[in-house]
Amino acid sequence: MLKNAVALTASLLFYAWGGINFLALFLGSVVLNFYLIRLMDAALGWQKRIYLILSILLNVGMLFYFKYANFFLENVSGLSTALGGAELTWEKVVLPIGISFFTFEKLTYSIDVYRGVNKPLRSFWDFMLYIMLFPKMIAGPIVRFHEIAEQLTDRAAFETVDHKLAGLFRFVLGLAKKVLIANTLGQEADRIFGLAPAELSAPLAWLGAVCYTFQIYFDFSGYSDMAIGLGRMIGFQFPENFNNPYISRSITEFWQRWHITLGRWMRDYLYIPLGGNRVSTGRLYANLWTVFILSGFWHGAAWNFIAWGAFHGLFLVLDRLFLLRLSKRLGPLSILPTFLITVVGWVLFRAESLGEAQAYIQQMFVGSWVALPYFTMEFWYTLLLATLFSFIAAVPLIERGQLGVLAASSWSRGRMLALSMVTALLLVLSTSYIIGSNFNPFIYFRF
Amino acid sequence: MKHILFFLLFLLLVGPALQAKYHWVEEPTLAGAYHVSEHPSLSVEALTSGTYQAQLENYLEDRIGFRTWLIQLRNQLSFSFLGVARSTDLVIGNNVLFQQGPVDAYLGKDFMGEAEIQRRVRRMRIVQDDLAKRGIPFLFMMAPNKGRYQPEDLPYWTLKQKQPLSNYEVFVREMKANQVNLLDFCQLFARWKDTTAYALFPSGGTHWSAYGSTLAADTLFKRIEKLGSFDLIDFRRTGPMEVSQNEVRGTDGDLSGPLNLLFGYKHYPMAYPHIVFDPLRPPQQQPNMLVSGDSFGAALMQFNPYFQTLFSPIPATGAWKEPFSGLPPSRPKRARSWTSWISARRLSPGSSSWFSLRSTTCPTRNSSTSSTTSTIPSPTPTGPASTRSKPS
C-alpha cells in the first residue's frame, strides 16, 4: 500500500515535471476511464459493448485530437489552397508527453476487462498507478493490463535483492546504451541528415542512415532497458521490448524482435479483431498492411511515418509471398539484406518529410561515390561498438547467454560480483558522459 | 554479500547528490571560460511552460557532486583513447594542441577576399599618413600563427582543407605595396624555427611562448626605437634559463588547461628567461603609446612588463602599473569579456607611437613572402641548447 503510494506520487511528480499543463486533463481521463470500465463490467449484453465503445472513443479521440489534429488541419489546408481556397489558420495543438503510451494502456485495460481476461481493479489508485507508472511512461514498453494486474496488488515475489541488483544493472545498461552509443551516433546522424541532398554522396548518405539505424535502436532499447530496470528495482516485471532486432533474417522476424510490446499490442488488439489469419489471402495482406500503416501513423503524425509503416507492411506481405522462403535458403546470410531493408526504412522514419526522405534515399542509390569526409576516432569506435553489440547475438550461444543474464531472477555470488563491477563501471562512465556533455569550455570567451 | 553490493551500487548512484549537498570532499576547479547556470526563479508561467524545469535541471547539473572529476574522467578518456578534446575551439594535432581559429586562418577558411583586404590596407595607410603628419609613427605587427608555424603537427585531415590563399598572404602583399610599416613575426618565427634553443610556441598553448615572446620583444622594441628615433629603456636577460615541463606559466598552457584532464597534459619543456630592465637614464624617454591588439599583445605583456616599463604610464589611471594576467579567471561566476587590456593612451606629437598587434595568419617557412624586417637585428637565442627542446 505504502509502496504503491510512493510509486504513484513519484509518477505524478515525474509527469508534472515534464508537462504540468496536461496533468489535470490526464487525471480527468483516468477517472473517467476507471468509472466507465467499472460500469462496463457491471453491465450485460449490448450495454457492455456501448461502454466499451465509449471508452475507446474517449481514448482514441484524445489521441487523435492531441496527436493528429495538426496533421489533418495541415493537410486540409494544403488541399484547400491547392483547390484555390483559403489557407486555414489555427492554433497548433501541443502534444502532451506520453499520450501514445497512455492511450494504448487505457485501451488494453478496457478491452481486457471487456474480454474477461481480467477483472477491473477495485482501487482507483491502483488503476492510476498502472496507467501512470513512471518508468514506462515516456517510451514504453507498452504494458498490457493483464501482464501487470497482479503485481499492482502484490509484488512480494519480485522484491528480492537479486531482482534489485538485476534491475540496477539493467537500468545502467540502458543508460550506457543511450549515453555512450546512441548520443554519439545521433550527433553525426543529425549532421548528415541536416545536409542538403546535393552535399550528400552515396557513401555519406548510407553512413548517415546506418548511424541513425543504430542510434534509434540503442536509444529506444536503452530507454526500455532503463524502464525495465527501474521497474525491477521497485518490484515490477515489465515485458521485454527488444531482442536483438538487427539479427533478424526477415522483416517478419524483425517485428518479433523490435518494439515487441507494440507488435503484440497491434496483433492482439488490431490484427486479430480484423480477422487475423482466418481470412482470405487477399484480406490477410490487406489486414497486414493496414495494421502496419496504422502502426506507422501511431509513431508520428506525418506522411513519412505512414510511408514507413506501409514500407514495412509491404515487406511483410512480400515475406508471405516469397521472401521467407528465400531467407530460409540464405540462412544467416539473410541478416544482411534484412538489415539493409530496415536501414532504408529508417530513412523514411528519420527524415523531416516524405519529400526529404525521397531525396535522401535517392542519394543513397544514385549519389556520387566520393570519399567520406573526416570523422573522429570516437565516432568510428562507437560505430564499431554499435555494430558489434547489434550483431553479436547472431551467434546462438551468445544470444542464449544474453537472455540468460537479462532474464535471470537469482544469481550466484560470483556472477553477481562480476555484474556489479560492470554496473559500477558503466554507471561512472555514463555519468561522466552526461555531466561532461554540457561542459565544453571556451579557451577564451569573446576575445 | 548481495545486500552490501546493492548498497554500494546504490551509493554510487546517489553519491553525487549527497556530495552536492554535504561537500564531503573538496573538488578541484575547472579551467576555461564557461557559464554556470543560475538558480531559476519560480513562477507559474515558468512552471507551466516548462522553462523552470529545464533551468533547474541545468542548475542542478552544474552543481552535482564530483562533477569536476567526472568531467575530467570523460575528458581524459576522450583525449587519451579517442583523440578528442572536449573544450570548444580546439584541434588535437601530433601531440600538439591548436586553436581552431588560427588553424582556419592558416588554411584560408576565413579568407575575406582581396578587395576587402585592399580596402582595409588602404585605410591603414591613411591612418599611417595621418599620424605621420602629426609626428607619430605607426607600426603594424603581425603576430605569428601556430598552425602556420608548425603545420607538420596539424592533423592530416585539416591540411586537406588548405585553400590556395589566406588573408595573411594578401595582407602582407598589400601592406608592402602600400608601404605600411609592418613587422612580420610570422616570417621571423619561421626563420628562427630551426635555430631556436627553446620552443617558440608551447605544445599546450596557442600564443607565442614566454621564450618566443622574449625574442619578439627584443625585435619589436628595436624596431620601434628605429622607427620613432626613440631611445627606450634597455632590458636584457639575466641569470640561468628556467626550464619547466610540468608547471608551465601563463598562456603557455592556455589550450591544455581547458582540456581539464584527470592526469594533466604533457608539455614540451618550456623556457622562462628572467628579464631585467635598466633604470631610465637621460636622455632616454618613456614615450606615450597607443596599442590596439589582441591576445598576443596580452601574452607579451604577461610574461614581462615591457610595455609597462618602456612606455609612460597614464597619469590619471595608472594603467600599466598592475601586472596583466592574460588568462580569464579559472572559475568565473559567469563568462565575461577580458578584452579590457587594450589601453588607449594620450598621444602627443613627437613623443608617441601607434602600435598595432594583430594575430592574423603567418607564412610557413617556405613562404615566398619576402621579409620586411631586414633592418631588425636578429635575435640571439640565449638558451643553453642549440636545438629546439620540443620532444620528437
PDB file of C-alpha atoms in Angstrom, chain A residues 16-21 161-162 164-165 168 171-172 233 372 374 376-378 381 410-414 416-417 419-421 423-425 427-429 431-447, chain B residues 1-3 5-6 9 12-13 30-35 47-48 53 56-57 61 64 67 70-71 73-74 77-78 81-82 84 86-90 99 157 207 251 254-255 258 260 294-295 327-328 335 337-339 341:
ATOM      1  CA  ALA A  16       4.109  17.057 -13.774  1.00  0.00           C
ATOM      2  CA  TRP A  17       7.801  17.818 -14.218  1.00  0.00           C
ATOM      3  CA  GLY A  18       7.559  17.014 -17.912  1.00  0.00           C
ATOM      4  CA  GLY A  19       4.319  18.855 -18.612  1.00  0.00           C
ATOM      5  CA  ILE A  20       2.285  20.202 -15.754  1.00  0.00           C
ATOM      6  CA  ASN A  21      -0.299  21.709 -18.105  1.00  0.00           C
ATOM      7  CA  VAL A 161      17.871  -8.260  -3.607  1.00  0.00           C
ATOM      8  CA  ASP A 162      18.594 -10.319  -6.740  1.00  0.00           C
ATOM      9  CA  LYS A 164      17.009  -5.143  -7.302  1.00  0.00           C
ATOM     10  CA  LEU A 165      20.595  -5.799  -8.361  1.00  0.00           C
ATOM     11  CA  LEU A 168      20.094  -1.716 -11.305  1.00  0.00           C
ATOM     12  CA  PHE A 171      18.985   0.375 -15.750  1.00  0.00           C
ATOM     13  CA  VAL A 172      22.664   1.212 -16.041  1.00  0.00           C
ATOM     14  CA  MET A 233      14.127  -2.249  -8.674  1.00  0.00           C
ATOM     15  CA  LEU A 372      33.865  10.160 -46.845  1.00  0.00           C
ATOM     16  CA  TYR A 374      36.690  13.304 -41.774  1.00  0.00           C
ATOM     17  CA  THR A 376      36.704  11.427 -35.330  1.00  0.00           C
ATOM     18  CA  MET A 377      38.067   8.193 -33.963  1.00  0.00           C
ATOM     19  CA  GLU A 378      35.409   8.480 -31.285  1.00  0.00           C
ATOM     20  CA  TYR A 381      34.950   3.355 -32.421  1.00  0.00           C
ATOM     21  CA  SER A 410      18.522 -15.272  -8.970  1.00  0.00           C
ATOM     22  CA  TRP A 411      22.270 -15.030  -9.237  1.00  0.00           C
ATOM     23  CA  SER A 412      25.321 -16.815  -7.987  1.00  0.00           C
ATOM     24  CA  ARG A 413      27.694 -14.722  -5.889  1.00  0.00           C
ATOM     25  CA  GLY A 414      30.425 -14.763  -8.483  1.00  0.00           C
ATOM     26  CA  MET A 416      26.621 -11.013  -9.104  1.00  0.00           C
ATOM     27  CA  LEU A 417      30.056  -9.660  -8.248  1.00  0.00           C
ATOM     28  CA  LEU A 419      27.804  -7.906 -12.862  1.00  0.00           C
ATOM     29  CA  SER A 420      28.143  -5.347 -10.084  1.00  0.00           C
ATOM     30  CA  MET A 421      31.574  -4.381 -11.316  1.00  0.00           C
ATOM     31  CA  THR A 423      27.379  -1.896 -13.448  1.00  0.00           C
ATOM     32  CA  ALA A 424      29.722   0.349 -11.459  1.00  0.00           C
ATOM     33  CA  LEU A 425      31.985   0.885 -14.456  1.00  0.00           C
ATOM     34  CA  LEU A 427      27.491   3.934 -14.279  1.00  0.00           C
ATOM     35  CA  VAL A 428      30.616   6.019 -13.720  1.00  0.00           C
ATOM     36  CA  LEU A 429      31.303   6.199 -17.456  1.00  0.00           C
ATOM     37  CA  THR A 431      27.509   9.718 -15.556  1.00  0.00           C
ATOM     38  CA  SER A 432      30.769  11.303 -16.624  1.00  0.00           C
ATOM     39  CA  TYR A 433      29.498  11.482 -20.204  1.00  0.00           C
ATOM     40  CA  ILE A 434      26.183  13.002 -19.124  1.00  0.00           C
ATOM     41  CA  ILE A 435      27.826  15.587 -16.880  1.00  0.00           C
ATOM     42  CA  GLY A 436      30.637  16.259 -19.320  1.00  0.00           C
ATOM     43  CA  SER A 437      28.458  16.639 -22.384  1.00  0.00           C
ATOM     44  CA  ASN A 438      27.244  20.036 -21.237  1.00  0.00           C
ATOM     45  CA  PHE A 439      30.690  21.207 -20.280  1.00  0.00           C
ATOM     46  CA  ASN A 440      32.585  22.440 -23.308  1.00  0.00           C
ATOM     47  CA  PRO A 441      34.564  25.428 -22.138  1.00  0.00           C
ATOM     48  CA  PHE A 442      35.925  28.038 -24.478  1.00  0.00           C
ATOM     49  CA  ILE A 443      39.587  28.773 -24.340  1.00  0.00           C
ATOM     50  CA  TYR A 444      38.866  32.465 -24.395  1.00  0.00           C
ATOM     51  CA  PHE A 445      35.427  33.921 -24.260  1.00  0.00           C
ATOM     52  CA  ARG A 446      34.657  36.620 -26.831  1.00  0.00           C
ATOM     53  CA  PHE A 447      38.292  37.541 -27.305  1.00  0.00           C
TER      54      PHE A 447
ATOM     55  CA  MET B   1      27.071 -10.003   0.309  1.00  0.00           C
ATOM     56  CA  LYS B   2      24.410  -9.208  -2.261  1.00  0.00           C
ATOM     57  CA  HIS B   3      22.919  -6.627   0.086  1.00  0.00           C
ATOM     58  CA  LEU B   5      26.816  -4.936  -3.263  1.00  0.00           C
ATOM     59  CA  PHE B   6      23.421  -3.367  -3.792  1.00  0.00           C
ATOM     60  CA  LEU B   9      25.988   0.433  -6.114  1.00  0.00           C
ATOM     61  CA  LEU B  12      27.379   5.153  -6.321  1.00  0.00           C
ATOM     62  CA  LEU B  13      24.072   6.166  -7.873  1.00  0.00           C
ATOM     63  CA  LEU B  30      37.814  23.514 -13.794  1.00  0.00           C
ATOM     64  CA  ALA B  31      39.720  25.651 -16.257  1.00  0.00           C
ATOM     65  CA  GLY B  32      38.404  27.528 -19.263  1.00  0.00           C
ATOM     66  CA  ALA B  33      35.661  30.069 -19.831  1.00  0.00           C
ATOM     67  CA  TYR B  34      32.178  28.756 -19.287  1.00  0.00           C
ATOM     68  CA  HIS B  35      28.745  29.573 -17.976  1.00  0.00           C
ATOM     69  CA  LEU B  47       6.437  26.128 -14.423  1.00  0.00           C
ATOM     70  CA  THR B  48       3.636  25.671 -16.920  1.00  0.00           C
ATOM     71  CA  GLN B  53      12.114  22.627 -15.017  1.00  0.00           C
ATOM     72  CA  LEU B  56      16.517  23.906 -12.628  1.00  0.00           C
ATOM     73  CA  GLU B  57      17.908  20.766 -14.245  1.00  0.00           C
ATOM     74  CA  GLU B  61      23.673  19.577 -13.177  1.00  0.00           C
ATOM     75  CA  ILE B  64      26.212  17.949  -8.940  1.00  0.00           C
ATOM     76  CA  ARG B  67      31.302  16.978 -11.239  1.00  0.00           C
ATOM     77  CA  LEU B  70      33.515  13.156 -13.728  1.00  0.00           C
ATOM     78  CA  ILE B  71      34.273  15.796 -16.354  1.00  0.00           C
ATOM     79  CA  LEU B  73      37.471  11.437 -16.380  1.00  0.00           C
ATOM     80  CA  ARG B  74      35.453  11.802 -19.541  1.00  0.00           C
ATOM     81  CA  LEU B  77      39.295   9.029 -21.777  1.00  0.00           C
ATOM     82  CA  SER B  78      38.315  11.021 -24.832  1.00  0.00           C
ATOM     83  CA  PHE B  81      41.891   6.873 -26.332  1.00  0.00           C
ATOM     84  CA  LEU B  82      39.854   8.735 -28.920  1.00  0.00           C
ATOM     85  CA  VAL B  84      39.087  14.113 -28.934  1.00  0.00           C
ATOM     86  CA  ARG B  86      36.094  18.387 -25.157  1.00  0.00           C
ATOM     87  CA  SER B  87      36.809  22.094 -24.966  1.00  0.00           C
ATOM     88  CA  THR B  88      35.406  24.209 -27.727  1.00  0.00           C
ATOM     89  CA  ASP B  89      37.592  25.601 -30.480  1.00  0.00           C
ATOM     90  CA  LEU B  90      40.431  23.114 -30.147  1.00  0.00           C
ATOM     91  CA  GLN B  99      43.172  26.606 -31.539  1.00  0.00           C
ATOM     92  CA  TRP B 157      42.624  15.888 -42.388  1.00  0.00           C
ATOM     93  CA  HIS B 207      50.277  32.044 -28.216  1.00  0.00           C
ATOM     94  CA  THR B 251      49.488  31.498 -21.806  1.00  0.00           C
ATOM     95  CA  ASP B 254      46.119  28.260 -22.321  1.00  0.00           C
ATOM     96  CA  LEU B 255      44.941  25.370 -24.506  1.00  0.00           C
ATOM     97  CA  PRO B 258      40.656  23.894 -20.627  1.00  0.00           C
ATOM     98  CA  ASN B 260      40.527  19.569 -17.946  1.00  0.00           C
ATOM     99  CA  ASP B 294      44.691  41.002 -29.399  1.00  0.00           C
ATOM    100  CA  SER B 295      45.711  38.167 -27.151  1.00  0.00           C
ATOM    101  CA  LEU B 327      44.104  34.317 -18.746  1.00  0.00           C
ATOM    102  CA  PRO B 328      40.459  34.507 -17.855  1.00  0.00           C
ATOM    103  CA  ALA B 335      31.587  34.301 -18.550  1.00  0.00           C
ATOM    104  CA  SER B 337      34.871  39.635 -21.677  1.00  0.00           C
ATOM    105  CA  TRP B 338      38.519  40.172 -20.851  1.00  0.00           C
ATOM    106  CA  THR B 339      39.417  42.426 -23.676  1.00  0.00           C
ATOM    107  CA  TRP B 341      43.623  45.212 -21.568  1.00  0.00           C
TER     108      TRP B 341
END
